[in-house]
Short mmCIF file of C-alpha atoms and ligand atoms in Angstrom, two decimals:
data_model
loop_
_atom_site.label_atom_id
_atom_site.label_comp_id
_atom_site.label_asym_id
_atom_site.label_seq_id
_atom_site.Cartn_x
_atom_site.Cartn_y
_atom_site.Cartn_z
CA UNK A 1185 93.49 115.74 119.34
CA UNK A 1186 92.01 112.82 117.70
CA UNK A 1187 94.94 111.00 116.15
CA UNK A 1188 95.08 109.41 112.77
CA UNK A 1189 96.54 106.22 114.46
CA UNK A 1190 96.32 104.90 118.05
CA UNK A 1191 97.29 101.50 118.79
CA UNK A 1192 96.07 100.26 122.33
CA UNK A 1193 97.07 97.29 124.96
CA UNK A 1194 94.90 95.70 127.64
CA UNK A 1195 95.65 94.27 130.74
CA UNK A 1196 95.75 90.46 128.31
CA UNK A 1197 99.11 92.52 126.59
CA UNK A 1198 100.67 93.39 130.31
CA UNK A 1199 99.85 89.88 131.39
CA UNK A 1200 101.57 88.45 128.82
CA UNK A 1201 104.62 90.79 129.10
CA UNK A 1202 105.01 90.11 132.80
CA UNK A 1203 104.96 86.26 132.29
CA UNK A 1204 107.84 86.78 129.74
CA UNK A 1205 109.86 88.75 131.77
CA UNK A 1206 109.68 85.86 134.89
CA UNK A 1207 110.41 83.20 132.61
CA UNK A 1208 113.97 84.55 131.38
CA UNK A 1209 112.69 83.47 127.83
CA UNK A 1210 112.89 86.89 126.44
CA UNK A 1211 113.93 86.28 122.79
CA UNK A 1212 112.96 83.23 120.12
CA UNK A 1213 110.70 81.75 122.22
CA UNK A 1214 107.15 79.67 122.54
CA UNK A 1215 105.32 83.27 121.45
CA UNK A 1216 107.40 83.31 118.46
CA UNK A 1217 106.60 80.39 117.34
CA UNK A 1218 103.11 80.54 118.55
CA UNK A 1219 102.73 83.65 116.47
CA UNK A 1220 104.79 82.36 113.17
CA UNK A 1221 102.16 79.47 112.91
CA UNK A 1222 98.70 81.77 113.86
CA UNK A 1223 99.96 84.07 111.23
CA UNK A 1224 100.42 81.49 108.92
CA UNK A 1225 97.29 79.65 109.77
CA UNK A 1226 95.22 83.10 109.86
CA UNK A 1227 96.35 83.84 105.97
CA UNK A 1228 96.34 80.45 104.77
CA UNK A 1229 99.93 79.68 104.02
CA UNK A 1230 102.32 77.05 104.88
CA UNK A 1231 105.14 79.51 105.93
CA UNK A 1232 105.11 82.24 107.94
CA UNK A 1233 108.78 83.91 109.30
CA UNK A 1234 109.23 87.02 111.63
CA UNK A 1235 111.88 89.31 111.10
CA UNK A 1236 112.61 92.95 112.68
CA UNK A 1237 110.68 94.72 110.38
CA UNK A 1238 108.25 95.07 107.22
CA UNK A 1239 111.42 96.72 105.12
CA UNK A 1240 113.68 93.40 106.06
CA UNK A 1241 110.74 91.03 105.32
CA UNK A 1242 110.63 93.03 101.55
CA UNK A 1243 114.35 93.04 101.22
CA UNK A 1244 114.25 89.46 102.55
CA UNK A 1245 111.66 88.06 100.18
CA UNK A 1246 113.60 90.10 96.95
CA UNK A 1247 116.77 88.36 98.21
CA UNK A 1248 114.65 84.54 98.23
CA UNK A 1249 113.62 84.75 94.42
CA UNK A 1250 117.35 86.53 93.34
CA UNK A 1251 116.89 90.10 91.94
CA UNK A 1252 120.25 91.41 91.68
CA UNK A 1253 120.75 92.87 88.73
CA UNK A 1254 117.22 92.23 87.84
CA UNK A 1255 114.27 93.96 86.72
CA UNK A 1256 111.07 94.94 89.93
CA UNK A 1257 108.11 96.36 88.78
CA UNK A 1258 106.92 98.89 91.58
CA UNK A 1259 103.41 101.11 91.94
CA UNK A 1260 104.31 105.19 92.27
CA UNK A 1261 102.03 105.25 95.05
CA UNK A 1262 103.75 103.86 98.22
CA UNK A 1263 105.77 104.57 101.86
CA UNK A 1264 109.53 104.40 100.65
CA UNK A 1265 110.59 101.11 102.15
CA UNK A 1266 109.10 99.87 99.04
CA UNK A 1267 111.60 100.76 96.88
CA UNK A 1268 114.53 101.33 99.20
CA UNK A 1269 114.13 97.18 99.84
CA UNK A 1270 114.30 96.68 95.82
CA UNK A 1271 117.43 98.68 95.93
CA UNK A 1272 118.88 97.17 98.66
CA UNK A 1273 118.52 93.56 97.49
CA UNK A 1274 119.72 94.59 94.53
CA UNK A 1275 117.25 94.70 91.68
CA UNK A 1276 116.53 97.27 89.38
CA UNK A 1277 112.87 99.31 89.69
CA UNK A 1278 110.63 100.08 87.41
CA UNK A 1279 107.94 102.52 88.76
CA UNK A 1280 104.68 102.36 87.06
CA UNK A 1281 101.13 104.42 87.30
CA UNK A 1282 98.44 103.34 89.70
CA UNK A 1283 94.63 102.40 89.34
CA UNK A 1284 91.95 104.85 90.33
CA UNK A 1285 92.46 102.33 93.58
CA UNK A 1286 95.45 103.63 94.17
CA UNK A 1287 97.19 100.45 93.53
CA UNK A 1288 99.32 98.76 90.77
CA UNK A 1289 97.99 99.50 87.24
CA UNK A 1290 97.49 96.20 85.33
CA UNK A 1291 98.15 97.66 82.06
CA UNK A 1292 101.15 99.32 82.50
CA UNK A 1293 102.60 96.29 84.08
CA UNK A 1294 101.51 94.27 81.06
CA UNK A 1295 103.73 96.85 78.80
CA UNK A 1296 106.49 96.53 81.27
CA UNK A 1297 106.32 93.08 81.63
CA UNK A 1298 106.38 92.77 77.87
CA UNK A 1299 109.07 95.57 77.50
CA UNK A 1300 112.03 95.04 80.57
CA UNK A 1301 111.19 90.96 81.26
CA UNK A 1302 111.35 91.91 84.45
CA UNK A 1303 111.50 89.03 87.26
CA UNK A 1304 109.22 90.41 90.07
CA UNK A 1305 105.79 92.24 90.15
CA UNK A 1306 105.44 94.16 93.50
CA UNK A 1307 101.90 95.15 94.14
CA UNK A 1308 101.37 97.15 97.20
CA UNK A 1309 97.63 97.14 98.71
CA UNK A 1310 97.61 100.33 99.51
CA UNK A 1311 95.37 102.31 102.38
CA UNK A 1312 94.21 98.08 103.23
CA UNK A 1313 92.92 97.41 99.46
CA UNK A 1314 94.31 94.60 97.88
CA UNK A 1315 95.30 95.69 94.57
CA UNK A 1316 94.01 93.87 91.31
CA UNK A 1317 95.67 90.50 91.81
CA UNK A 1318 93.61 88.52 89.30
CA UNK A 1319 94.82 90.39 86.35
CA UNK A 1320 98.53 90.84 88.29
CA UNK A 1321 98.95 86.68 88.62
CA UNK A 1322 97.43 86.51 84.88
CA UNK A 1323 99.73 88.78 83.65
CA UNK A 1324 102.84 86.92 85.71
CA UNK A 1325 101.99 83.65 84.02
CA UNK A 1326 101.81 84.71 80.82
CA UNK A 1327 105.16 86.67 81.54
CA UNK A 1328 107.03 84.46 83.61
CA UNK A 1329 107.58 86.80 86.68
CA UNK A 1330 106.84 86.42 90.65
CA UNK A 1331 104.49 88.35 92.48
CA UNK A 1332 105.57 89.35 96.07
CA UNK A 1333 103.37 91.44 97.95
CA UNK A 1334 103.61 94.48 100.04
CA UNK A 1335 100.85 93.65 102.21
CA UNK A 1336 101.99 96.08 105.22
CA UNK A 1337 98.60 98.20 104.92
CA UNK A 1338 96.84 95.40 104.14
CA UNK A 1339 96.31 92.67 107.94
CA UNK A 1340 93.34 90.71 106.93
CA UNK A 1341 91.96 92.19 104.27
CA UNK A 1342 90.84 90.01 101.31
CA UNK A 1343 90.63 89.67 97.38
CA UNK A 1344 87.54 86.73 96.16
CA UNK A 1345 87.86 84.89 99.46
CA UNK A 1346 91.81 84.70 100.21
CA UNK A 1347 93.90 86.63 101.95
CA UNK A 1348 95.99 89.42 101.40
CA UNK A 1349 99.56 88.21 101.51
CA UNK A 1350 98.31 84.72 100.48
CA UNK A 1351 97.65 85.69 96.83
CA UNK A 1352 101.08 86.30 95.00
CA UNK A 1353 104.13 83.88 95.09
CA UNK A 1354 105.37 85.14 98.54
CA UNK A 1355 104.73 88.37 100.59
CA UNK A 1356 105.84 90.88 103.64
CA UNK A 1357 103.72 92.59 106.05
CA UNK A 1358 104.96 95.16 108.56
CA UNK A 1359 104.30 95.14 112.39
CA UNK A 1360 104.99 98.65 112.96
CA UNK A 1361 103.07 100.74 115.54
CA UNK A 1362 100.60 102.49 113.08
CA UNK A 1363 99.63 98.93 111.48
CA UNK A 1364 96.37 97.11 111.78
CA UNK A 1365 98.39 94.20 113.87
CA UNK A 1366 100.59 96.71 115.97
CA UNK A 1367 103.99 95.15 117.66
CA UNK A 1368 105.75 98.22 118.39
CA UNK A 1369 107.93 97.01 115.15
CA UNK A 1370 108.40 93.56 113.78
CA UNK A 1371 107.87 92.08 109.94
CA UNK A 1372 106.78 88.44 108.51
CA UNK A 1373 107.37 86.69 104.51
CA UNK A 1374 104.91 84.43 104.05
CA UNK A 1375 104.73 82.12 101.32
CA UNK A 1376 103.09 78.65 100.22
CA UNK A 1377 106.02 77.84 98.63
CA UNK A 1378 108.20 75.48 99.87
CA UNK A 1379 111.58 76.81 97.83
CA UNK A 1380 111.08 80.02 98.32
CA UNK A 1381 110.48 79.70 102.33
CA UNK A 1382 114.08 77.53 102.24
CA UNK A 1383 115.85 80.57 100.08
CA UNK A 1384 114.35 82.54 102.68
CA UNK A 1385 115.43 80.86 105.92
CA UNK A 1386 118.89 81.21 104.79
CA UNK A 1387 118.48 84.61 105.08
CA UNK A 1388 117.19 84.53 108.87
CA UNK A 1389 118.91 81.06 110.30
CA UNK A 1390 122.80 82.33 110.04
CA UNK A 1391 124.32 79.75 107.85
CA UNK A 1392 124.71 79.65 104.19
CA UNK A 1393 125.74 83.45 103.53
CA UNK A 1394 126.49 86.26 105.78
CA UNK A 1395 123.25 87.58 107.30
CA UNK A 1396 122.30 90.24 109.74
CA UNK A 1397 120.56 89.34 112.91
CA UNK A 1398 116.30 89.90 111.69
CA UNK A 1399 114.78 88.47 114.86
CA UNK A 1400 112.11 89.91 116.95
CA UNK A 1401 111.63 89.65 120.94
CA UNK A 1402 109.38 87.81 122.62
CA UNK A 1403 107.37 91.02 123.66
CA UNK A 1404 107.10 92.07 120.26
CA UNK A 1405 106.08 88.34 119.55
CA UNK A 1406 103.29 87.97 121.95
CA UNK A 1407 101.73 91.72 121.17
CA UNK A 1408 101.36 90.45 117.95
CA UNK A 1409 99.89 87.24 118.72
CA UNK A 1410 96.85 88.82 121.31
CA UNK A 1411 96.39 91.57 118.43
CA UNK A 1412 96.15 89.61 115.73
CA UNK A 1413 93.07 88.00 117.54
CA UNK A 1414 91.28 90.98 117.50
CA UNK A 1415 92.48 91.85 114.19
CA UNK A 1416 88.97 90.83 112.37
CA UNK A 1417 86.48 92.48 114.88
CA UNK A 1418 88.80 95.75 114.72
CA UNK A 1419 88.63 95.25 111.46
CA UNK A 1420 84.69 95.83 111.07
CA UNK A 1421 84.54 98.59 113.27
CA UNK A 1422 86.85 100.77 110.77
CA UNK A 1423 84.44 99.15 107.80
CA UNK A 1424 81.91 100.56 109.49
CA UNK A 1425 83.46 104.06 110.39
CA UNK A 1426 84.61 103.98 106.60
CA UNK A 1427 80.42 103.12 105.82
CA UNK A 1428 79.97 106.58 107.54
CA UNK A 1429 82.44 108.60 106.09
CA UNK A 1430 81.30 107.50 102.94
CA UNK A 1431 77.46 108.16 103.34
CA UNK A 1432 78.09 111.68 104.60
CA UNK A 1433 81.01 112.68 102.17
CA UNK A 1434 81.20 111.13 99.12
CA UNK A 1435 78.73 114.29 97.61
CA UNK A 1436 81.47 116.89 98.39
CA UNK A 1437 85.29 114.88 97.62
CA UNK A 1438 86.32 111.71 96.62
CA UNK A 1439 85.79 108.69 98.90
CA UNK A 1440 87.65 105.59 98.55
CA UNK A 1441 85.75 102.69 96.46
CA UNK A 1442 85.97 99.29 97.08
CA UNK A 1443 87.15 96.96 93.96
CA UNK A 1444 84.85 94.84 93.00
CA UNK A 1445 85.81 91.27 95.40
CA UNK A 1446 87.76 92.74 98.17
CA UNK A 1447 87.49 93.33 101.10
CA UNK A 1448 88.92 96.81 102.07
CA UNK A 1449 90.43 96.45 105.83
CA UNK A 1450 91.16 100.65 105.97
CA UNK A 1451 94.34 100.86 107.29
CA UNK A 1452 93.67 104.78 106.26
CA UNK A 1453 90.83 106.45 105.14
CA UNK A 1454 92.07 108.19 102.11
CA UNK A 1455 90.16 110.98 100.34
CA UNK A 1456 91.04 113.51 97.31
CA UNK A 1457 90.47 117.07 97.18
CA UNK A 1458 92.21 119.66 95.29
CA UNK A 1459 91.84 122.22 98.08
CA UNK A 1460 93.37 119.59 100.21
CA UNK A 1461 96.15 121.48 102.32
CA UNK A 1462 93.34 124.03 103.53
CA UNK A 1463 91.00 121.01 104.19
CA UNK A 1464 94.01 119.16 106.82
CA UNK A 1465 94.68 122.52 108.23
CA UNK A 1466 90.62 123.10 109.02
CA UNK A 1467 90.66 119.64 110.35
CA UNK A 1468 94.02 120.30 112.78
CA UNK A 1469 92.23 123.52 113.84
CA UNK A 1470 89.33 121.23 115.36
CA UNK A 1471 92.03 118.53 117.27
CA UNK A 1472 91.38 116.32 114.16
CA UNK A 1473 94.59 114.84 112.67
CA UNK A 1474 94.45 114.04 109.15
CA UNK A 1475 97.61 113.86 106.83
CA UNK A 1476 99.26 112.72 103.59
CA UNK A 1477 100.01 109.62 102.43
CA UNK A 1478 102.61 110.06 100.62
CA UNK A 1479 103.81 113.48 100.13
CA UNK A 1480 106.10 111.81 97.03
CA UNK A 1481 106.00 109.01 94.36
CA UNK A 1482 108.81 106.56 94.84
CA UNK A 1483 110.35 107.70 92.14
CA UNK A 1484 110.82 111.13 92.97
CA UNK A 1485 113.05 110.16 96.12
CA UNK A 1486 115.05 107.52 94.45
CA UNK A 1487 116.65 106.93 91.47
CA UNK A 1488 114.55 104.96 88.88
CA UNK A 1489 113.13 104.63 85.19
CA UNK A 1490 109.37 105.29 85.73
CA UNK A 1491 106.40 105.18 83.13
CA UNK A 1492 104.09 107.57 82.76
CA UNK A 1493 102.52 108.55 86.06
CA UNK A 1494 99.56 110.43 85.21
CA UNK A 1495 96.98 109.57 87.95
CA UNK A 1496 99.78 109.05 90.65
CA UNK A 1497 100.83 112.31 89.66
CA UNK A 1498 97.42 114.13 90.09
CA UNK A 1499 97.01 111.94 93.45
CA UNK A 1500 99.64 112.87 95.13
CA UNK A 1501 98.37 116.44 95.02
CA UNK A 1502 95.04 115.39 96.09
CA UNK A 1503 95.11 112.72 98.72
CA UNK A 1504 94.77 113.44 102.42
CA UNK A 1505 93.39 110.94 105.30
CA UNK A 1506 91.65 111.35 108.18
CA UNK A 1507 91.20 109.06 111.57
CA UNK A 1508 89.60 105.51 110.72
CA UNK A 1509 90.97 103.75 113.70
CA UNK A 1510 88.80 101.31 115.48
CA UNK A 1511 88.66 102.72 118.96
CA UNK A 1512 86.98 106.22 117.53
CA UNK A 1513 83.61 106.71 119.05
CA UNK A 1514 80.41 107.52 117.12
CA UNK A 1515 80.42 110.75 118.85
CA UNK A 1516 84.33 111.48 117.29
CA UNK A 1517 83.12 110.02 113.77
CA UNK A 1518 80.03 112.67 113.80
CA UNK A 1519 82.59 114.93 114.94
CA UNK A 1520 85.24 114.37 112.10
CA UNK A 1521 81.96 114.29 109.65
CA UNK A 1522 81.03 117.78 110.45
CA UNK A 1523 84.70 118.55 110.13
CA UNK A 1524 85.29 117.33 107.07
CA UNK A 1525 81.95 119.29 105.69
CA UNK A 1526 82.32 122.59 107.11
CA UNK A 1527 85.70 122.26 105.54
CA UNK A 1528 83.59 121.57 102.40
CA UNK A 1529 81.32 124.67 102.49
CA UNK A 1530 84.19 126.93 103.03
CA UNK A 1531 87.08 125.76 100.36
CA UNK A 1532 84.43 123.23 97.78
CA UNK A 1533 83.28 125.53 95.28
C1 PLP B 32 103.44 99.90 102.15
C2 PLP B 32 104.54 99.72 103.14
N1 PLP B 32 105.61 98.98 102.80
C3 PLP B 32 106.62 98.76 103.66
C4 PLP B 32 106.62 99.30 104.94
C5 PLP B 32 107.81 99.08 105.81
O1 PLP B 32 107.54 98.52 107.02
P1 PLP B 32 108.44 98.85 108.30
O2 PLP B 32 108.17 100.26 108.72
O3 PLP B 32 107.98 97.85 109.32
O4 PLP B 32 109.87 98.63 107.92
C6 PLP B 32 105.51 100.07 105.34
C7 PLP B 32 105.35 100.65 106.68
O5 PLP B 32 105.99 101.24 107.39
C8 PLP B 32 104.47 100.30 104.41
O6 PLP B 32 103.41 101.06 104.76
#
């Protein structure tokens, strides 16, 4: 089977590992810290905090700016934890359409923004695109709300020069396996802003309020840190994959596009087709995984007021995605290619 995600360790990883385990220094350590400040450095942000996992760092970062009670303006078009950490900390979503990027859509937010007052935009770059931050930070000056961002698809990609995750007010990212910086699981807020990051400390150092216990290990730590160096150079290798997916199959479904000033880093390769349930099981068939993302809108599993969700709705019926990975071979792309089109002459009428 080809899978749809495979993270993968050298002998630097087990190195690493080994050293932690003989120095006894197995949790909150010099990797930690080493890692807190590359991460930082690498986006372009003063502060950079690890927690356990990309759900705490939202629900951490909600709990910073204060929305209990409060309105959050959420896409339709994400993995749950989006929503869930809203709920958690507190606030109240709002769950608005997406773009034909499959990310926030500006003018619905505007109509929210100028309808519910709400106190946080969060914009999730969805599939590794950044979502349409110019108009998002436009719209949350002239509105007077924050911009956190759910940059846990989204390790190095970038939106006119900066950073994903350095854009908004203050963001999370997710270490999980699947992720384009893999830990195992692990999280990080990052923000420029000096209040914010001391709202959020509280929230990690016990002290001020009761807290739970958000750190990582030192394994999980050190993972991150060797990954993270590879993180732009795995990063080109699934542009390049995505180059060839697009060349060969953009004449027979929808291919992703690339907004104009970003820099897509494919965390998944995400096309649309309406035959798209005969397409995966073709694909399975030949050992290829490919699968949704997301089988639901967030507000069809939880609770909450939603505008109208006309292309999220017509999405979710279409979108499937297939391997993008950086450690696929030419050979597997060609492979997937021809997958993907005999699919194509069978089911594309
Ligand atoms: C968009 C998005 N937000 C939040 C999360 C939550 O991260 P975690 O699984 O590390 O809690 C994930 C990933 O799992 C995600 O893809």
């Amino acid at each position: 089977m080809i899978r749809i995600i495979e993270p993968r360790f050298s002998e630097e990883e087990k190195l690493a590992i080994n050293g932690i385990l003989e120095s006894h220094q197995i949790t909150r350590g010099e990797w930690t810290k080493r890692f807190e400040e590359e991460f930082a450095r690498y986006l372009g942000v003063k502060h950079a905090f690890t927690v356990c996992s990309g759900t705490v760092a939202l629900f951490i970062a909600l709990k910073a700016i204060g929305v209990e009670g409060k309105k959050v303006v959420v896409p339709a078009m994400s993995f749950m934890a989006t929503i869930d950490a809203v709920l958690l900390a507190g606030g109240i979503p709002i769950v608005i359409d997406v773009d034909e990027y499959y990310t926030m859509d500006v003018s619905q937010l505007e109509h929210v923004a100028k309808r519910y007052k709400p106190v946080v935009a969060l914009p999730v770059h969805l599939y590794g695109q950044t979502a349409n931050m110019e108009d998002i930070l436009y719209l949350s000056e002239r509105y007077g709300f924050l911009v956190l961002e759910d940059a846990a698809q989204a390790h190095g990609a970038e939106y006119k020069g900066k950073k994903a995750g350095a854009l908004g007010h203050i963001s999370a990212f997710s270490f999980y396996a699947s992720k384009n910086v893999p830990m195992g699981e692990g999280g990080v807020i990052a923000t420029d802003d000096d209040a914010l990051a001391k709202q959020v400390k509280k929230w990690i150092d016990f002290g001020d309020h009761p807290a739970f216990n958000v750190r990582i290990t030192e394994f999980q730590a050190a993972i991150g840190s060797i990954q993270l160096k590879y993180l732009d150079e795995k990063n080109r290798r699934r542009r390049q994959v995505a180059k060839r997916y697009e060349e060969h199959l953009s004449g027979y479904l929808t291919t992703p596009s690339e907004r104009e000033g970003a820099y897509h880093v494919y965390h998944l390769y995400t096309l649309r087709h309406t035959q798209r349930d005969r397409i995966i099981q073709h694909l399975k068939d030949r050992g290829i995984d490919a699968r949704i993302y997301y089988t639901y809108l967030l507000n069809e599993i939880r609770d909450a007021e939603h505008m109208p969700l006309e292309r999220a709705t017509r999405f979710k019926k279409e979108v499937f995605s297939i391997p993008v990975h950086p450690y696929l071979t030419d050979d597997e792309v060609d492979y997937i290619i021809e997958g993907v089109l005999s699919a194509a002459q069978v089911f594309i009428t």
